[in-house]
Amino acid sequence: MTAANHSFDQTEAAQALSDRLIMACEAVVRCRAASFRQSFGLTEIHYRLLAQVNAHAPITLAALAGNLNRDCGQVSRMVKMLTTRGLIARPPNPAPRPLAIRLTAMGQTICHAMARIAQNSEQAIAALLPEEDKVQASLAVERLYCAARTVLEEDRLEPA
């Protein structure tokens, strides 16, 4: 089956561009999520969290939550679970606040393995697309991102 065999149906095509983009992103994520769950018992957000800790360690919970655009409580619960599994190390109590976390050796190994799964998934998807589509998609995503960031910044500047 090729990418041409799949498309948005007529009701989906009438949806807003942002809705279709979210649907496309969710489909891409599902391509690797099953492998994450089967291989490691982890989810996409766990991978993103591990990748952020790997890239920015030592990192505080607040900074990590900001990078993931998630609530501190949600990130704290995930960090606790990943700490219990031996993937993340936190300073022992009592420790100076704010606590800075890092990956354990096992956490680094799993993070790198998950990154390979993500890369392989992306390559498999990209292999089904013509080169021109890949270039156009990359440009369009960049423009959409910049436009959305501009709207966010303008919204913050407007008086309440």
Coordinates of N, CA, C and O in Angstrom, one line a residue:
M1 N 0.9 -1.2 0.0 CA 0.0 0.0 0.0 C 0.9 1.2 0.0 O 1.9 1.3 0.7
T2 N 0.5 2.2 -0.8 CA 1.3 3.4 -0.8 C 0.6 4.6 -0.2 O -0.6 4.5 0.2
A3 N 1.3 5.7 0.0 CA 0.7 6.9 0.6 C -0.5 7.4 -0.2 O -1.4 8.0 0.3
A4 N -0.4 7.1 -1.5 CA -1.5 7.6 -2.4 C -2.8 6.8 -2.1 O -3.9 7.3 -2.5
N5 N -2.7 5.6 -1.5 CA -3.9 4.9 -1.2 C -4.7 5.5 0.0 O -5.8 5.0 0.3
H6 N -4.1 6.4 0.7 CA -4.7 7.0 1.9 C -4.8 8.5 1.7 O -3.9 9.1 1.2
S7 N -6.0 9.0 2.0 CA -6.2 10.4 1.9 C -7.3 10.8 2.9 O -8.0 10.0 3.4
F8 N -7.4 12.1 3.1 CA -8.5 12.6 3.9 C -9.8 12.4 3.1 O -9.9 12.6 1.9
D9 N -10.9 11.9 3.8 CA -12.1 11.8 3.1 C -12.8 13.2 2.9 O -12.2 14.2 3.4
Q10 N -13.9 13.3 2.3 CA -14.5 14.6 2.0 C -14.8 15.4 3.2 O -14.6 16.6 3.2
T11 N -15.3 14.8 4.3 CA -15.6 15.5 5.5 C -14.4 16.0 6.2 O -14.3 17.1 6.7
E12 N -13.3 15.2 6.1 CA -12.1 15.6 6.7 C -11.4 16.8 5.9 O -10.8 17.7 6.5
A13 N -11.5 16.7 4.6 CA -10.9 17.7 3.7 C -11.6 19.1 4.0 O -10.9 20.1 3.7
A14 N -12.8 19.1 4.4 CA -13.5 20.3 4.7 C -13.1 20.9 6.0 O -13.4 22.1 6.3
Q15 N -12.4 20.2 6.8 CA -12.0 20.7 8.1 C -10.9 21.8 8.0 O -10.2 21.8 7.0
A16 N -10.7 22.5 9.0 CA -9.7 23.5 9.0 C -8.3 22.9 8.8 O -8.1 21.8 9.2
L17 N -7.4 23.7 8.2 CA -6.1 23.2 8.0 C -5.4 22.7 9.3 O -4.8 21.7 9.3
S18 N -5.6 23.5 10.4 CA -5.0 23.1 11.6 C -5.5 21.7 12.1 O -4.7 20.9 12.6
D19 N -6.8 21.4 11.9 CA -7.4 20.1 12.3 C -6.7 19.0 11.4 O -6.4 18.0 12.0
R20 N -6.6 19.3 10.2 CA -6.0 18.2 9.3 C -4.5 18.0 9.6 O -4.0 16.9 9.6
L21 N -3.8 19.1 10.0 CA -2.4 19.0 10.4 C -2.3 18.2 11.7 O -1.4 17.3 11.8
I22 N -3.2 18.4 12.6 CA -3.2 17.6 13.9 C -3.4 16.2 13.6 O -2.7 15.3 14.1
M23 N -4.4 15.9 12.7 CA -4.7 14.5 12.3 C -3.4 13.9 11.6 O -3.1 12.7 11.9
A24 N -2.8 14.6 10.8 CA -1.6 14.1 10.1 C -0.5 13.8 11.2 O 0.2 12.7 11.1
C25 N -0.3 14.7 12.1 CA 0.7 14.5 13.1 C 0.4 13.3 14.0 O 1.3 12.6 14.4
E26 N -0.9 13.2 14.3 CA -1.3 12.0 15.2 C -1.0 10.7 14.4 O -0.6 9.7 15.0
A27 N -1.2 10.7 13.1 CA -0.9 9.5 12.3 C 0.6 9.2 12.3 O 1.0 8.0 12.5
V28 N 1.4 10.2 12.2 CA 2.8 10.0 12.2 C 3.3 9.5 13.6 O 4.1 8.6 13.7
V29 N 2.7 10.0 14.7 CA 3.1 9.6 16.0 C 2.7 8.2 16.2 O 3.4 7.4 16.8
R30 N 1.5 7.8 15.7 CA 1.0 6.4 15.9 C 2.0 5.4 15.2 O 2.1 4.3 15.7
C31 N 2.7 5.8 14.2 CA 3.6 5.0 13.5 C 4.7 4.5 14.4 O 5.2 3.4 14.3
R32 N 5.1 5.3 15.3 CA 6.2 4.9 16.2 C 5.8 4.6 17.6 O 6.5 3.9 18.4
A33 N 4.6 5.1 18.0 CA 4.1 4.8 19.4 C 3.9 3.4 19.7 O 4.3 3.0 20.8
A34 N 3.5 2.6 18.8 CA 3.3 1.1 19.0 C 4.7 0.5 19.3 O 4.8 -0.3 20.2
S35 N 5.7 0.9 18.6 CA 7.0 0.4 18.9 C 7.6 0.8 20.2 O 8.2 0.0 20.9
F36 N 7.3 2.1 20.6 CA 7.7 2.5 21.9 C 7.1 1.7 23.0 O 7.7 1.3 24.0
R37 N 5.8 1.5 22.9 CA 5.0 0.7 23.9 C 5.5 -0.7 23.9 O 5.7 -1.3 25.0
Q38 N 5.6 -1.3 22.8 CA 6.0 -2.7 22.7 C 7.4 -3.0 23.2 O 7.7 -3.9 23.9
S39 N 8.3 -2.1 22.8 CA 9.7 -2.3 23.1 C 10.1 -1.9 24.6 O 10.9 -2.5 25.2
F40 N 9.4 -0.8 25.0 CA 9.9 -0.2 26.3 C 8.7 0.0 27.3 O 9.0 0.5 28.4
G41 N 7.5 -0.2 26.9 CA 6.4 0.2 27.8 C 6.2 1.6 28.0 O 5.7 2.0 29.1
L42 N 6.7 2.4 27.0 CA 6.6 3.9 27.2 C 5.8 4.5 26.1 O 5.5 3.9 25.0
T43 N 5.4 5.8 26.2 CA 4.6 6.5 25.3 C 5.4 7.5 24.6 O 6.6 7.8 24.9
E44 N 4.8 8.2 23.6 CA 5.4 9.3 22.9 C 5.8 10.4 23.8 O 6.9 10.9 23.7
I45 N 5.0 10.8 24.8 CA 5.3 11.9 25.7 C 6.5 11.5 26.6 O 7.4 12.3 26.9
H46 N 6.6 10.2 26.9 CA 7.8 9.7 27.7 C 9.0 9.9 26.9 O 10.1 10.3 27.4
Y47 N 8.9 9.6 25.6 CA 10.1 9.7 24.7 C 10.5 11.2 24.6 O 11.7 11.6 24.7
R48 N 9.5 12.1 24.4 CA 9.8 13.5 24.3 C 10.5 14.0 25.6 O 11.4 14.8 25.6
L49 N 10.0 13.5 26.8 CA 10.5 13.9 28.1 C 12.0 13.4 28.2 O 12.9 14.2 28.6
L50 N 12.2 12.2 27.9 CA 13.6 11.6 28.0 C 14.5 12.4 27.0 O 15.6 12.7 27.4
A51 N 14.0 12.7 25.8 CA 14.9 13.4 24.9 C 15.2 14.8 25.4 O 16.3 15.3 25.2
Q52 N 14.2 15.5 26.0 CA 14.5 16.8 26.6 C 15.5 16.8 27.7 O 16.4 17.6 27.8
V53 N 15.4 15.8 28.6 CA 16.3 15.6 29.7 C 17.7 15.3 29.1 O 18.7 15.9 29.5
N54 N 17.7 14.4 28.1 CA 19.0 14.1 27.5 C 19.7 15.3 26.9 O 20.9 15.5 27.0
A55 N 18.9 16.2 26.3 CA 19.4 17.4 25.6 C 19.8 18.5 26.5 O 20.7 19.3 26.2
H56 N 19.2 18.6 27.7 CA 19.3 19.8 28.5 C 19.8 19.4 30.0 O 19.7 20.3 30.8
A57 N 20.1 18.2 30.3 CA 20.5 17.9 31.7 C 21.7 18.6 32.1 O 22.6 18.9 31.3
P58 N 21.8 18.9 33.4 CA 20.7 18.8 34.4 C 19.6 19.8 34.1 O 19.9 21.0 33.8
I59 N 18.4 19.4 34.3 CA 17.2 20.3 34.0 C 16.2 20.3 35.1 O 16.0 19.2 35.7
T60 N 15.6 21.4 35.4 CA 14.6 21.4 36.5 C 13.3 21.0 36.0 O 13.0 21.0 34.7
L61 N 12.4 20.6 36.9 CA 11.1 20.2 36.5 C 10.3 21.3 35.8 O 9.6 21.1 34.8
A62 N 10.5 22.6 36.3 CA 9.8 23.7 35.7 C 10.3 23.9 34.2 O 9.5 24.2 33.3
A63 N 11.6 23.9 34.0 CA 12.1 24.1 32.7 C 11.7 22.9 31.8 O 11.3 23.2 30.6
L64 N 11.7 21.7 32.3 CA 11.2 20.6 31.5 C 9.8 20.7 31.1 O 9.4 20.5 30.0
A65 N 8.9 21.1 32.1 CA 7.5 21.3 31.8 C 7.3 22.4 30.7 O 6.5 22.2 29.8
G66 N 8.1 23.5 30.8 CA 8.0 24.5 29.8 C 8.4 24.0 28.4 O 7.8 24.3 27.4
N67 N 9.5 23.2 28.4 CA 10.0 22.7 27.1 C 9.0 21.8 26.4 O 8.9 21.7 25.2
L68 N 8.2 21.0 27.3 CA 7.2 20.1 26.8 C 5.8 20.7 26.7 O 4.9 20.0 26.2
N69 N 5.7 22.0 27.1 CA 4.4 22.6 27.0 C 3.4 21.8 27.8 O 2.3 21.6 27.3
R70 N 3.8 21.4 29.0 CA 2.9 20.6 29.9 C 2.9 21.2 31.3 O 3.8 22.0 31.7
D71 N 1.9 20.8 32.0 CA 1.7 21.2 33.4 C 2.8 20.6 34.3 O 3.2 19.4 34.1
C72 N 3.3 21.4 35.3 CA 4.4 20.9 36.1 C 4.0 19.6 36.9 O 4.8 18.7 37.1
G73 N 2.7 19.5 37.3 CA 2.2 18.4 38.0 C 2.3 17.1 37.1 O 2.7 16.0 37.6
Q74 N 1.9 17.3 35.9 CA 1.9 16.1 35.0 C 3.3 15.7 34.7 O 3.6 14.5 34.7
V75 N 4.2 16.6 34.5 CA 5.6 16.3 34.3 C 6.2 15.7 35.5 O 7.0 14.7 35.4
S76 N 5.9 16.2 36.7 CA 6.4 15.6 37.9 C 6.0 14.1 38.1 O 6.8 13.3 38.5
R77 N 4.7 13.8 37.8 CA 4.3 12.4 37.8 C 5.0 11.5 36.8 O 5.4 10.4 37.2
M78 N 5.3 12.0 35.6 CA 6.0 11.2 34.7 C 7.4 11.0 35.1 O 8.0 9.9 35.0
V79 N 8.1 12.1 35.6 CA 9.4 12.0 36.1 C 9.5 11.0 37.3 O 10.4 10.1 37.3
K80 N 8.5 11.0 38.1 CA 8.5 10.0 39.3 C 8.4 8.6 38.7 O 9.2 7.7 39.2
M81 N 7.6 8.3 37.7 CA 7.4 7.0 37.2 C 8.7 6.6 36.5 O 9.2 5.5 36.6
L82 N 9.3 7.5 35.7 CA 10.6 7.2 35.0 C 11.7 7.0 36.0 O 12.7 6.2 35.7
T83 N 11.7 7.7 37.1 CA 12.7 7.5 38.2 C 12.5 6.1 38.8 O 13.5 5.4 39.0
T84 N 11.3 5.7 39.0 CA 11.0 4.4 39.6 C 11.5 3.3 38.6 O 12.0 2.3 39.1
R85 N 11.4 3.5 37.4 CA 11.9 2.6 36.4 C 13.4 2.6 36.1 O 13.9 1.8 35.4
G86 N 14.1 3.6 36.8 CA 15.5 3.7 36.7 C 16.0 4.4 35.5 O 17.2 4.3 35.2
L87 N 15.2 5.2 34.8 CA 15.6 5.9 33.6 C 16.1 7.4 33.9 O 16.8 7.9 33.2
I88 N 15.6 7.9 35.0 CA 15.9 9.3 35.4 C 16.5 9.3 36.8 O 16.0 8.5 37.7
A89 N 17.5 10.1 37.1 CA 18.0 10.3 38.4 C 17.7 11.7 38.9 O 17.8 12.6 38.2
R90 N 17.3 11.7 40.2 CA 17.0 13.0 40.8 C 18.0 13.0 42.0 O 18.3 12.0 42.6
P91 N 18.4 14.3 42.4 CA 19.2 14.4 43.6 C 18.5 13.8 44.8 O 17.3 13.9 44.9
P92 N 19.3 13.2 45.8 CA 18.6 12.7 47.0 C 18.1 13.8 47.9 O 18.6 14.9 47.8
N93 N 17.1 13.5 48.7 CA 16.6 14.5 49.6 C 17.5 14.4 50.9 O 17.9 13.4 51.3
P94 N 17.8 15.5 51.6 CA 17.5 16.8 51.1 C 18.5 17.3 50.1 O 19.7 17.0 50.1
A95 N 18.0 18.0 49.1 CA 18.8 18.6 48.1 C 18.4 20.0 47.9 O 17.3 20.4 48.2
P96 N 19.3 20.8 47.4 CA 18.9 22.2 47.1 C 17.8 22.3 46.1 O 17.7 21.4 45.2
R97 N 17.0 23.3 46.2 CA 15.9 23.5 45.3 C 16.3 24.5 44.3 O 17.0 25.4 44.6
P98 N 15.9 24.5 43.1 CA 15.1 23.5 42.4 C 15.9 22.3 42.1 O 17.1 22.4 41.8
L99 N 15.2 21.1 42.1 CA 15.9 19.9 41.8 C 16.2 19.8 40.3 O 15.4 20.2 39.5
A100 N 17.4 19.4 40.0 CA 17.8 19.2 38.6 C 17.9 17.7 38.3 O 18.5 17.0 39.1
I101 N 17.3 17.3 37.2 CA 17.3 15.8 36.9 C 18.1 15.6 35.7 O 18.5 16.4 34.9
R102 N 18.5 14.3 35.6 CA 19.3 13.8 34.4 C 18.9 12.4 34.1 O 18.2 11.7 34.9
L103 N 19.4 11.9 33.0 CA 19.1 10.5 32.7 C 20.2 9.6 33.3 O 21.3 10.0 33.5
T104 N 19.7 8.4 33.7 CA 20.7 7.4 34.1 C 21.3 6.8 32.9 O 20.9 7.1 31.7
A105 N 22.3 5.9 33.1 CA 22.9 5.2 31.9 C 21.8 4.4 31.2 O 21.7 4.4 29.9
M106 N 20.9 3.7 31.9 CA 19.8 3.0 31.2 C 18.9 3.9 30.5 O 18.4 3.6 29.4
G107 N 18.6 5.1 31.1 CA 17.8 6.1 30.5 C 18.4 6.6 29.2 O 17.6 6.8 28.2
Q108 N 19.7 6.8 29.2 CA 20.3 7.2 27.9 C 20.2 6.2 26.9 O 19.9 6.5 25.7
T109 N 20.4 4.9 27.3 CA 20.4 3.8 26.3 C 19.0 3.7 25.7 O 18.8 3.6 24.5
I110 N 17.9 3.8 26.5 CA 16.6 3.7 26.0 C 16.2 4.9 25.2 O 15.6 4.8 24.2
C111 N 16.6 6.1 25.6 CA 16.4 7.3 24.9 C 17.0 7.2 23.5 O 16.3 7.5 22.5
H112 N 18.2 6.7 23.4 CA 18.8 6.6 22.1 C 18.1 5.5 21.2 O 18.0 5.7 20.0
A113 N 17.7 4.4 21.8 CA 17.0 3.4 21.1 C 15.6 4.0 20.6 O 15.2 3.7 19.4
M114 N 14.9 4.7 21.4 CA 13.7 5.3 21.0 C 13.9 6.3 19.9 O 13.1 6.5 19.0
A115 N 15.0 7.1 19.9 CA 15.3 8.0 18.9 C 15.6 7.3 17.6 O 15.1 7.8 16.5
R116 N 16.2 6.1 17.6 CA 16.4 5.3 16.4 C 15.0 4.9 15.8 O 14.8 4.9 14.6
I117 N 14.1 4.5 16.7 CA 12.8 4.1 16.3 C 12.1 5.2 15.6 O 11.5 5.1 14.5
A118 N 12.2 6.4 16.2 CA 11.5 7.6 15.6 C 12.2 7.9 14.3 O 11.4 8.3 13.3
Q119 N 13.5 7.9 14.2 CA 14.2 8.2 12.9 C 13.8 7.1 11.8 O 13.5 7.5 10.7
N120 N 13.7 5.9 12.2 CA 13.3 4.8 11.2 C 11.9 5.0 10.8 O 11.6 4.8 9.6
S121 N 11.0 5.4 11.7 CA 9.6 5.6 11.3 C 9.5 6.8 10.4 O 8.8 6.7 9.3
E122 N 10.3 7.9 10.7 CA 10.2 9.1 9.8 C 10.8 8.7 8.4 O 10.3 9.2 7.4
Q123 N 11.9 7.9 8.4 CA 12.4 7.5 7.1 C 11.5 6.7 6.3 O 11.4 6.8 5.0
A124 N 10.7 5.8 6.9 CA 9.8 4.9 6.2 C 8.6 5.8 5.6 O 8.2 5.5 4.5
I125 N 8.2 6.8 6.4 CA 7.1 7.7 5.9 C 7.7 8.5 4.7 O 7.0 8.6 3.7
A126 N 8.9 9.1 4.9 CA 9.4 9.9 3.9 C 9.7 9.1 2.6 O 9.6 9.7 1.5
A127 N 10.0 7.9 2.7 CA 10.3 7.1 1.5 C 9.1 6.9 0.6 O 9.2 6.7 -0.6
L128 N 7.9 7.1 1.2 CA 6.6 7.0 0.4 C 6.3 8.3 -0.3 O 5.3 8.4 -1.0
L129 N 7.0 9.4 0.0 CA 6.7 10.7 -0.5 C 7.7 11.1 -1.6 O 8.9 10.9 -1.5
P130 N 7.1 11.8 -2.7 CA 8.0 12.3 -3.7 C 8.9 13.4 -3.0 O 8.4 14.1 -2.1
E131 N 10.1 13.6 -3.6 CA 11.0 14.6 -3.0 C 10.4 16.0 -2.9 O 10.5 16.8 -2.0
E132 N 9.6 16.4 -4.0 CA 9.0 17.7 -4.0 C 8.0 17.9 -2.9 O 7.9 18.9 -2.3
D133 N 7.3 16.8 -2.5 CA 6.3 16.9 -1.4 C 7.0 17.1 -0.1 O 6.6 17.8 0.8
K134 N 8.2 16.4 0.1 CA 8.9 16.6 1.3 C 9.4 18.0 1.5 O 9.3 18.6 2.6
V135 N 9.9 18.6 0.4 CA 10.4 20.0 0.5 C 9.2 20.9 0.7 O 9.3 21.8 1.6
Q136 N 8.1 20.8 0.0 CA 7.0 21.6 0.2 C 6.4 21.5 1.7 O 6.0 22.5 2.3
A137 N 6.3 20.3 2.2 CA 5.8 20.0 3.5 C 6.7 20.7 4.6 O 6.2 21.3 5.5
S138 N 8.0 20.6 4.4 CA 8.9 21.2 5.3 C 8.8 22.7 5.3 O 8.7 23.3 6.4
L139 N 8.7 23.3 4.2 CA 8.5 24.8 4.1 C 7.1 25.2 4.7 O 7.0 26.2 5.4
A140 N 6.1 24.4 4.4 CA 4.7 24.8 4.9 C 4.7 24.6 6.4 O 4.1 25.5 7.1
V141 N 5.3 23.6 7.0 CA 5.3 23.4 8.4 C 6.1 24.6 9.1 O 5.6 25.1 10.1
E142 N 7.2 25.0 8.5 CA 7.9 26.1 9.1 C 7.1 27.4 9.0 O 7.1 28.1 10.0
R143 N 6.4 27.6 7.9 CA 5.6 28.8 7.8 C 4.4 28.8 8.8 O 4.1 29.8 9.4
L144 N 3.8 27.6 8.9 CA 2.7 27.5 9.9 C 3.2 27.7 11.3 O 2.5 28.4 12.1
Y145 N 4.3 27.2 11.6 CA 4.9 27.4 13.0 C 5.1 28.8 13.2 O 4.7 29.4 14.3
C146 N 5.8 29.5 12.3 CA 6.1 30.9 12.5 C 4.8 31.8 12.6 O 4.7 32.7 13.4
A147 N 3.8 31.5 11.8 CA 2.6 32.2 11.8 C 1.9 32.0 13.2 O 1.4 32.9 13.8
A148 N 1.8 30.7 13.6 CA 1.2 30.5 14.9 C 1.9 31.2 16.1 O 1.3 31.7 17.0
R149 N 3.3 31.2 16.0 CA 4.0 31.9 17.1 C 3.7 33.3 17.0 O 3.6 34.0 18.1
T150 N 3.6 33.9 15.9 CA 3.3 35.3 15.7 C 1.9 35.6 16.3 O 1.8 36.6 17.1
V151 N 0.9 34.8 16.1 CA -0.4 35.0 16.6 C -0.3 34.9 18.2 O -0.9 35.7 18.9
L152 N 0.4 33.9 18.7 CA 0.5 33.8 20.1 C 1.2 35.0 20.7 O 0.7 35.5 21.8
E153 N 2.2 35.5 20.1 CA 2.9 36.8 20.6 C 2.0 38.0 20.6 O 1.9 38.8 21.5
E154 N 1.2 38.1 19.5 CA 0.3 39.2 19.4 C -0.8 39.1 20.4 O -1.2 40.1 21.0
D155 N -1.3 37.9 20.6 CA -2.4 37.8 21.6 C -1.9 38.1 23.0 O -2.7 38.7 23.8
R156 N -0.7 37.9 23.3 CA -0.1 38.2 24.7 C 0.0 39.7 24.8 O 0.0 40.2 25.9
L157 N 0.2 40.4 23.7 CA 0.4 41.9 23.8 C -0.9 42.7 23.9 O -0.9 43.8 24.3
E158 N -2.0 42.0 23.5 CA -3.3 42.8 23.5 C -3.7 43.0 25.0 O -3.6 42.1 25.8
P159 N -4.3 44.1 25.3 CA -4.8 44.3 26.6 C -6.0 43.4 26.9 O -6.8 43.1 26.0
A160 N -6.1 43.0 28.2 CA -7.2 42.1 28.6 C -8.5 42.8 28.6 O -8.7 44.0 28.7

